[in-house]
PDB file of C-alpha atoms and ligand atoms in Angstrom:
ATOM      1  CA  MET S   8      75.552 126.990  92.282  1.00  0.00           C
ATOM      2  CA  PRO S   9      78.774 125.316  91.133  1.00  0.00           C
ATOM      3  CA  ILE S  10      80.730 122.869  93.224  1.00  0.00           C
ATOM      4  CA  ILE S  11      84.061 124.452  94.134  1.00  0.00           C
ATOM      5  CA  ALA S  12      87.048 122.102  94.358  1.00  0.00           C
ATOM      6  CA  PRO S  13      90.279 123.876  95.282  1.00  0.00           C
ATOM      7  CA  SER S  14      93.358 121.999  94.098  1.00  0.00           C
ATOM      8  CA  LEU S  15      95.847 121.521  96.906  1.00  0.00           C
ATOM      9  CA  LEU S  16      98.672 121.309  94.381  1.00  0.00           C
ATOM     10  CA  ALA S  17      98.961 125.075  94.831  1.00  0.00           C
ATOM     11  CA  ALA S  18      98.782 124.916  98.657  1.00  0.00           C
ATOM     12  CA  ASP S  19     101.659 125.620 101.039  1.00  0.00           C
ATOM     13  CA  PHE S  20     102.638 122.100 102.081  1.00  0.00           C
ATOM     14  CA  LEU S  21     104.693 123.342 104.994  1.00  0.00           C
ATOM     15  CA  ASN S  22     101.464 124.727 106.419  1.00  0.00           C
ATOM     16  CA  LEU S  23      99.111 122.050 105.183  1.00  0.00           C
ATOM     17  CA  LYS S  24      97.057 121.991 108.367  1.00  0.00           C
ATOM     18  CA  ASP S  25      96.354 125.728 108.129  1.00  0.00           C
ATOM     19  CA  GLU S  26      95.444 125.337 104.451  1.00  0.00           C
ATOM     20  CA  CYS S  27      92.973 122.575 105.378  1.00  0.00           C
ATOM     21  CA  THR S  28      91.496 124.687 108.178  1.00  0.00           C
ATOM     22  CA  MET S  29      91.041 127.536 105.712  1.00  0.00           C
ATOM     23  CA  LEU S  30      89.257 125.222 103.256  1.00  0.00           C
ATOM     24  CA  ASN S  31      87.091 123.728 105.991  1.00  0.00           C
ATOM     25  CA  GLU S  32      85.955 127.188 107.069  1.00  0.00           C
ATOM     26  CA  SER S  33      85.358 128.239 103.462  1.00  0.00           C
ATOM     27  CA  GLU S  34      82.499 127.535 101.071  1.00  0.00           C
ATOM     28  CA  ALA S  35      84.648 125.010  99.196  1.00  0.00           C
ATOM     29  CA  ASP S  36      82.765 121.756  98.556  1.00  0.00           C
ATOM     30  CA  TRP S  37      85.490 119.324  97.608  1.00  0.00           C
ATOM     31  CA  TYR S  38      89.238 118.942  98.058  1.00  0.00           C
ATOM     32  CA  HIS S  39      90.804 118.303  94.626  1.00  0.00           C
ATOM     33  CA  LEU S  40      93.928 116.182  95.034  1.00  0.00           C
ATOM     34  CA  ASP S  41      96.297 115.841  92.066  1.00  0.00           C
ATOM     35  CA  VAL S  42      98.419 112.701  91.991  1.00  0.00           C
ATOM     36  CA  MET S  43     101.260 112.692  89.421  1.00  0.00           C
ATOM     37  CA  ASP S  44     103.702 109.889  88.705  1.00  0.00           C
ATOM     38  CA  GLY S  45     106.366 111.439  86.475  1.00  0.00           C
ATOM     39  CA  ARG S  46     105.387 108.991  83.719  1.00  0.00           C
ATOM     40  CA  PHE S  47     101.883 109.835  82.553  1.00  0.00           C
ATOM     41  CA  VAL S  48     102.739 113.488  83.182  1.00  0.00           C
ATOM     42  CA  PRO S  49     106.147 115.183  83.336  1.00  0.00           C
ATOM     43  CA  ASN S  50     105.878 115.984  87.028  1.00  0.00           C
ATOM     44  CA  ILE S  51     105.674 114.176  90.383  1.00  0.00           C
ATOM     45  CA  SER S  52     103.381 115.388  93.166  1.00  0.00           C
ATOM     46  CA  PHE S  53     102.154 113.269  96.071  1.00  0.00           C
ATOM     47  CA  GLY S  54     100.492 109.935  96.687  1.00  0.00           C
ATOM     48  CA  PRO S  55      98.219 108.085  99.124  1.00  0.00           C
ATOM     49  CA  MET S  56     100.333 108.808 102.183  1.00  0.00           C
ATOM     50  CA  ILE S  57      99.727 112.564 101.966  1.00  0.00           C
ATOM     51  CA  ILE S  58      96.047 112.009 101.158  1.00  0.00           C
ATOM     52  CA  GLU S  59      95.716 109.928 104.316  1.00  0.00           C
ATOM     53  CA  PHE S  60      96.857 112.918 106.367  1.00  0.00           C
ATOM     54  CA  ILE S  61      94.569 115.300 104.496  1.00  0.00           C
ATOM     55  CA  ARG S  62      91.653 112.898 105.064  1.00  0.00           C
ATOM     56  CA  LYS S  63      92.138 113.290 108.810  1.00  0.00           C
ATOM     57  CA  ALA S  64      91.928 117.073 108.468  1.00  0.00           C
ATOM     58  CA  THR S  65      88.562 117.297 106.713  1.00  0.00           C
ATOM     59  CA  THR S  66      85.104 115.817 106.345  1.00  0.00           C
ATOM     60  CA  LYS S  67      84.676 117.386 102.895  1.00  0.00           C
ATOM     61  CA  VAL S  68      84.664 115.236  99.772  1.00  0.00           C
ATOM     62  CA  CYS S  69      88.143 114.129  98.689  1.00  0.00           C
ATOM     63  CA  ASP S  70      88.209 114.218  94.892  1.00  0.00           C
ATOM     64  CA  VAL S  71      91.362 112.429  93.754  1.00  0.00           C
ATOM     65  CA  HIS S  72      92.622 113.044  90.208  1.00  0.00           C
ATOM     66  CA  LEU S  73      95.082 110.344  89.207  1.00  0.00           C
ATOM     67  CA  MET S  74      97.554 111.413  86.528  1.00  0.00           C
ATOM     68  CA  ILE S  75      99.333 108.082  86.629  1.00  0.00           C
ATOM     69  CA  GLU S  76      99.955 105.035  84.458  1.00  0.00           C
ATOM     70  CA  GLU S  77      98.391 101.725  85.519  1.00  0.00           C
ATOM     71  CA  PRO S  78      95.934 103.310  87.974  1.00  0.00           C
ATOM     72  CA  GLU S  79      94.348  99.890  88.611  1.00  0.00           C
ATOM     73  CA  LYS S  80      97.405  98.943  90.657  1.00  0.00           C
ATOM     74  CA  TYR S  81      96.722 101.730  93.169  1.00  0.00           C
ATOM     75  CA  ALA S  82      92.937 102.153  93.313  1.00  0.00           C
ATOM     76  CA  ALA S  83      92.587 100.209  96.583  1.00  0.00           C
ATOM     77  CA  GLN S  84      95.383 102.221  98.183  1.00  0.00           C
ATOM     78  CA  PHE S  85      93.586 105.457  97.358  1.00  0.00           C
ATOM     79  CA  LYS S  86      90.343 104.077  98.753  1.00  0.00           C
ATOM     80  CA  ASN S  87      92.140 103.199 101.974  1.00  0.00           C
ATOM     81  CA  ALA S  88      93.705 106.652 102.059  1.00  0.00           C
ATOM     82  CA  GLY S  89      90.207 108.165 102.075  1.00  0.00           C
ATOM     83  CA  ALA S  90      89.321 109.050  98.472  1.00  0.00           C
ATOM     84  CA  ASP S  91      85.589 109.602  97.872  1.00  0.00           C
ATOM     85  CA  ILE S  92      85.891 110.184  94.126  1.00  0.00           C
ATOM     86  CA  LEU S  93      88.645 108.618  92.032  1.00  0.00           C
ATOM     87  CA  SER S  94      89.295 109.803  88.477  1.00  0.00           C
ATOM     88  CA  VAL S  95      91.546 108.012  86.019  1.00  0.00           C
ATOM     89  CA  HIS S  96      92.740 109.288  82.658  1.00  0.00           C
ATOM     90  CA  ILE S  97      91.180 107.762  79.576  1.00  0.00           C
ATOM     91  CA  GLU S  98      94.601 108.072  77.924  1.00  0.00           C
ATOM     92  CA  ALA S  99      96.198 105.941  80.665  1.00  0.00           C
ATOM     93  CA  CYS S 100      93.636 103.123  80.676  1.00  0.00           C
ATOM     94  CA  ARG S 101      93.774 100.268  78.197  1.00  0.00           C
ATOM     95  CA  HIS S 102      90.650  98.774  79.762  1.00  0.00           C
ATOM     96  CA  LEU S 103      88.780 101.828  80.971  1.00  0.00           C
ATOM     97  CA  HIS S 104      85.511 100.021  81.673  1.00  0.00           C
ATOM     98  CA  ARG S 105      87.302  97.514  83.889  1.00  0.00           C
ATOM     99  CA  ASN S 106      89.044 100.344  85.751  1.00  0.00           C
ATOM    100  CA  ILE S 107      85.725 102.125  86.342  1.00  0.00           C
ATOM    101  CA  GLU S 108      84.088  98.926  87.624  1.00  0.00           C
ATOM    102  CA  GLN S 109      87.022  98.432  89.988  1.00  0.00           C
ATOM    103  CA  ILE S 110      86.711 101.954  91.419  1.00  0.00           C
ATOM    104  CA  LYS S 111      82.957 101.534  91.987  1.00  0.00           C
ATOM    105  CA  SER S 112      83.330  98.084  93.513  1.00  0.00           C
ATOM    106  CA  LEU S 113      85.774  99.598  96.007  1.00  0.00           C
ATOM    107  CA  GLY S 114      82.998 101.977  97.079  1.00  0.00           C
ATOM    108  CA  MET S 115      84.179 105.196  95.450  1.00  0.00           C
ATOM    109  CA  ARG S 116      82.506 107.428  92.893  1.00  0.00           C
ATOM    110  CA  ALA S 117      84.219 107.050  89.535  1.00  0.00           C
ATOM    111  CA  GLY S 118      85.515 109.764  87.242  1.00  0.00           C
ATOM    112  CA  VAL S 119      87.178 109.841  83.852  1.00  0.00           C
ATOM    113  CA  ALA S 120      89.674 112.592  83.079  1.00  0.00           C
ATOM    114  CA  VAL S 121      90.468 113.683  79.535  1.00  0.00           C
ATOM    115  CA  THR S 122      93.382 115.781  78.320  1.00  0.00           C
ATOM    116  CA  PRO S 123      92.814 118.703  75.923  1.00  0.00           C
ATOM    117  CA  HIS S 124      93.499 116.673  72.756  1.00  0.00           C
ATOM    118  CA  THR S 125      90.999 113.895  73.586  1.00  0.00           C
ATOM    119  CA  PRO S 126      87.581 114.560  72.016  1.00  0.00           C
ATOM    120  CA  VAL S 127      84.561 114.270  74.307  1.00  0.00           C
ATOM    121  CA  SER S 128      83.103 111.762  71.818  1.00  0.00           C
ATOM    122  CA  ALA S 129      85.638 109.277  73.263  1.00  0.00           C
ATOM    123  CA  LEU S 130      83.414 109.240  76.369  1.00  0.00           C
ATOM    124  CA  ASN S 131      80.362 108.124  74.424  1.00  0.00           C
ATOM    125  CA  ASP S 132      80.209 104.524  75.658  1.00  0.00           C
ATOM    126  CA  ILE S 133      81.486 105.029  79.208  1.00  0.00           C
ATOM    127  CA  LEU S 134      79.292 108.017  80.077  1.00  0.00           C
ATOM    128  CA  HIS S 135      76.431 106.057  81.629  1.00  0.00           C
ATOM    129  CA  ASP S 136      78.844 104.191  83.941  1.00  0.00           C
ATOM    130  CA  ILE S 137      80.512 107.169  85.571  1.00  0.00           C
ATOM    131  CA  ASP S 138      79.796 109.956  88.066  1.00  0.00           C
ATOM    132  CA  LEU S 139      82.135 112.618  86.765  1.00  0.00           C
ATOM    133  CA  VAL S 140      84.124 113.777  83.757  1.00  0.00           C
ATOM    134  CA  CYS S 141      87.228 115.779  84.577  1.00  0.00           C
ATOM    135  CA  LEU S 142      87.672 117.851  81.464  1.00  0.00           C
ATOM    136  CA  MET S 143      91.185 119.220  81.483  1.00  0.00           C
ATOM    137  CA  SER S 144      91.479 122.774  80.270  1.00  0.00           C
ATOM    138  CA  VAL S 145      95.308 122.711  80.386  1.00  0.00           C
ATOM    139  CA  ASN S 146      97.765 119.936  79.618  1.00  0.00           C
ATOM    140  CA  PRO S 147      98.070 117.935  82.838  1.00  0.00           C
ATOM    141  CA  GLY S 148     101.196 118.115  84.949  1.00  0.00           C
ATOM    142  CA  PHE S 149     101.381 121.605  86.343  1.00  0.00           C
ATOM    143  CA  GLY S 150      99.281 124.211  88.073  1.00  0.00           C
ATOM    144  CA  GLY S 151      99.259 127.843  87.033  1.00  0.00           C
ATOM    145  CA  GLN S 152      98.793 127.336  83.277  1.00  0.00           C
ATOM    146  CA  LYS S 153      96.517 129.292  80.967  1.00  0.00           C
ATOM    147  CA  PHE S 154      92.977 128.070  80.234  1.00  0.00           C
ATOM    148  CA  ILE S 155      92.673 126.629  76.700  1.00  0.00           C
ATOM    149  CA  PRO S 156      89.665 128.467  75.140  1.00  0.00           C
ATOM    150  CA  TYR S 157      88.295 125.612  72.975  1.00  0.00           C
ATOM    151  CA  THR S 158      87.490 123.778  76.204  1.00  0.00           C
ATOM    152  CA  LEU S 159      84.285 125.841  76.211  1.00  0.00           C
ATOM    153  CA  ASP S 160      83.113 124.050  73.052  1.00  0.00           C
ATOM    154  CA  LYS S 161      83.965 120.701  74.589  1.00  0.00           C
ATOM    155  CA  ILE S 162      81.903 121.560  77.685  1.00  0.00           C
ATOM    156  CA  LYS S 163      78.889 122.400  75.504  1.00  0.00           C
ATOM    157  CA  GLN S 164      79.228 119.153  73.539  1.00  0.00           C
ATOM    158  CA  LEU S 165      79.535 117.110  76.712  1.00  0.00           C
ATOM    159  CA  ARG S 166      76.620 118.877  78.415  1.00  0.00           C
ATOM    160  CA  LYS S 167      74.471 117.984  75.385  1.00  0.00           C
ATOM    161  CA  MET S 168      75.538 114.319  75.486  1.00  0.00           C
ATOM    162  CA  ILE S 169      74.739 114.103  79.220  1.00  0.00           C
ATOM    163  CA  ASP S 170      71.400 115.910  79.050  1.00  0.00           C
ATOM    164  CA  GLU S 171      70.154 114.063  75.977  1.00  0.00           C
ATOM    165  CA  ARG S 172      70.493 110.813  77.905  1.00  0.00           C
ATOM    166  CA  GLY S 173      69.106 112.217  81.136  1.00  0.00           C
ATOM    167  CA  LEU S 174      72.288 111.369  83.037  1.00  0.00           C
ATOM    168  CA  LYS S 175      73.604 113.000  86.211  1.00  0.00           C
ATOM    169  CA  VAL S 176      77.302 113.144  85.411  1.00  0.00           C
ATOM    170  CA  HIS S 177      79.319 116.052  86.797  1.00  0.00           C
ATOM    171  CA  ILE S 178      81.376 118.125  84.377  1.00  0.00           C
ATOM    172  CA  GLU S 179      84.480 119.233  86.244  1.00  0.00           C
ATOM    173  CA  ILE S 180      86.808 121.767  84.663  1.00  0.00           C
ATOM    174  CA  ASP S 181      90.424 121.515  85.684  1.00  0.00           C
ATOM    175  CA  GLY S 182      93.161 123.997  84.823  1.00  0.00           C
ATOM    176  CA  GLY S 183      93.454 127.754  84.474  1.00  0.00           C
ATOM    177  CA  VAL S 184      90.114 128.536  86.124  1.00  0.00           C
ATOM    178  CA  THR S 185      89.987 132.164  87.286  1.00  0.00           C
ATOM    179  CA  VAL S 186      87.395 134.471  88.831  1.00  0.00           C
ATOM    180  CA  GLU S 187      87.243 136.143  85.410  1.00  0.00           C
ATOM    181  CA  ASN S 188      86.610 133.076  83.207  1.00  0.00           C
ATOM    182  CA  ALA S 189      84.537 131.009  85.642  1.00  0.00           C
ATOM    183  CA  ALA S 190      81.196 132.485  84.572  1.00  0.00           C
ATOM    184  CA  SER S 191      81.696 131.456  80.932  1.00  0.00           C
ATOM    185  CA  ILE S 192      82.711 127.954  82.050  1.00  0.00           C
ATOM    186  CA  ILE S 193      79.501 127.595  84.072  1.00  0.00           C
ATOM    187  CA  ALA S 194      77.429 129.103  81.251  1.00  0.00           C
ATOM    188  CA  ALA S 195      78.846 126.480  78.869  1.00  0.00           C
ATOM    189  CA  GLY S 196      77.496 123.742  81.147  1.00  0.00           C
ATOM    190  CA  ALA S 197      80.125 122.791  83.722  1.00  0.00           C
ATOM    191  CA  ASP S 198      79.105 122.303  87.364  1.00  0.00           C
ATOM    192  CA  VAL S 199      82.422 121.652  89.155  1.00  0.00           C
ATOM    193  CA  LEU S 200      85.269 124.170  89.167  1.00  0.00           C
ATOM    194  CA  VAL S 201      88.774 123.122  90.163  1.00  0.00           C
ATOM    195  CA  ALA S 202      90.977 126.054  91.124  1.00  0.00           C
ATOM    196  CA  GLY S 203      94.558 125.872  92.352  1.00  0.00           C
ATOM    197  CA  ASN S 204      96.486 129.090  91.941  1.00  0.00           C
ATOM    198  CA  THR S 205      93.344 131.225  91.782  1.00  0.00           C
ATOM    199  CA  VAL S 206      92.469 130.130  95.325  1.00  0.00           C
ATOM    200  CA  PHE S 207      95.754 129.534  97.100  1.00  0.00           C
ATOM    201  CA  LYS S 208      97.751 132.429  95.647  1.00  0.00           C
ATOM    202  CA  SER S 209      94.962 134.880  96.267  1.00  0.00           C
ATOM    203  CA  ALA S 210      95.253 137.520  98.989  1.00  0.00           C
ATOM    204  CA  ASP S 211      92.039 136.226 100.554  1.00  0.00           C
ATOM    205  CA  PRO S 212      91.452 132.573  99.571  1.00  0.00           C
ATOM    206  CA  LYS S 213      88.147 132.253 101.440  1.00  0.00           C
ATOM    207  CA  LYS S 214      86.786 135.315  99.702  1.00  0.00           C
ATOM    208  CA  THR S 215      87.946 134.019  96.316  1.00  0.00           C
ATOM    209  CA  ILE S 216      86.186 130.707  96.969  1.00  0.00           C
ATOM    210  CA  ALA S 217      83.025 132.627  97.908  1.00  0.00           C
ATOM    211  CA  GLN S 218      83.274 134.614  94.656  1.00  0.00           C
ATOM    212  CA  LEU S 219      83.508 131.419  92.606  1.00  0.00           C
ATOM    213  CA  LYS S 220      80.660 129.863  94.552  1.00  0.00           C
ATOM    214  CA  LYS S 221      78.367 132.825  93.864  1.00  0.00           C
ATOM    215  CA  LEU S 222      78.492 132.280  90.079  1.00  0.00           C
TER     216      LEU S 222
HETATM  217  C1  DX5 L   9      96.981 120.020  86.574  1.00  0.00           C
HETATM  218  C2  DX5 L   9      96.067 119.646  87.717  1.00  0.00           C
HETATM  219  C3  DX5 L   9      95.203 120.753  88.172  1.00  0.00           C
HETATM  220  C4  DX5 L   9      95.939 121.940  88.699  1.00  0.00           C
HETATM  221  C5  DX5 L   9      95.106 123.156  88.473  1.00  0.00           C
HETATM  222  O1  DX5 L   9      97.581 118.894  86.035  1.00  0.00           O
HETATM  223  O2  DX5 L   9      95.222 118.565  87.366  1.00  0.00           O
HETATM  224  O3  DX5 L   9      94.254 120.304  89.123  1.00  0.00           O
HETATM  225  O4  DX5 L   9      96.269 121.838  90.047  1.00  0.00           O
HETATM  226  O5  DX5 L   9      95.832 124.251  88.846  1.00  0.00           O
HETATM  227  P1  DX5 L   9      95.444 125.712  88.418  1.00  0.00           P
HETATM  228  O6  DX5 L   9      94.064 125.961  88.900  1.00  0.00           O
HETATM  229  O7  DX5 L   9      96.473 126.551  89.096  1.00  0.00           O
HETATM  230  O8  DX5 L   9      95.529 125.772  86.904  1.00  0.00           O
HETATM  231 ZN1   ZN L  10      93.447 118.015  88.735  1.00  0.00          ZN
END
C-alpha cells in the first residue's frame, strides 16, 4: 500500500486546525509541507513558524519539502519546528552531500527533490545516502498543476537504480497526482503519493485519501 502524504499547500489555512483533525482521522500517513522562498521558486508559502503549529496538531510524520535557496541555513530551524523528513532540491544545493549529512546529523530523515528537467541519473552518487527522492511531476511553485507524463519513465528508471543496489529509498511523487493517475504512478514504482488539490478540494477528503490508500 502506498504512503499517502497530503500537501497542506491546498488546505484552508483559516481552518488549519480542522484540516489537521481531518488528516489525523484519515488514513493519511504523512503531512507534506511545502516551503517556498520566492527565489528558488516563483512563489512564497510558509516557513518554520507555521510548521511548529502544525507539529502540535499531529503525531503523524511531518515531511517537509524545502523549495528554497541555501537550505543549509535553515535546516536546524526546521528540525526545531518538528520536521521528521527534510528534503532539499538538488538544483539548490552546491554541496548536496554536505547538506544531506547536515540533515541526518540533526536527526531527520533526508530527502532529495528533483524538478522535472533534472534526470534521475543525477542522483546516482547520492542515492545510498538518502531516505527519499521527491520526484517532482510538475514544475515546483504551485499546487493544482497538471501531471507531466514522462515522470512515469523517470519513476521506472529510479526504481531500477534503487532495486539493483538493494536500497530502501522512498520514491515520492509530487504534483498533479489524482485518483485517476495514481494507479499508473504506483505501477511504475513509486511508493509515496503527495496530493494537494486532489485531497483538499475534494467533496470528501477522507474518502479520497482512502481511495488513494487502497491502490
Ligand atoms: C508544488 C508542491 C506540491 C504541491 C502539490 O511545488 O511541491 O507539493 O502542493 O499540489 P497538487 O497535488 O495540487 O499538484
Ligand atoms: Zn511538495
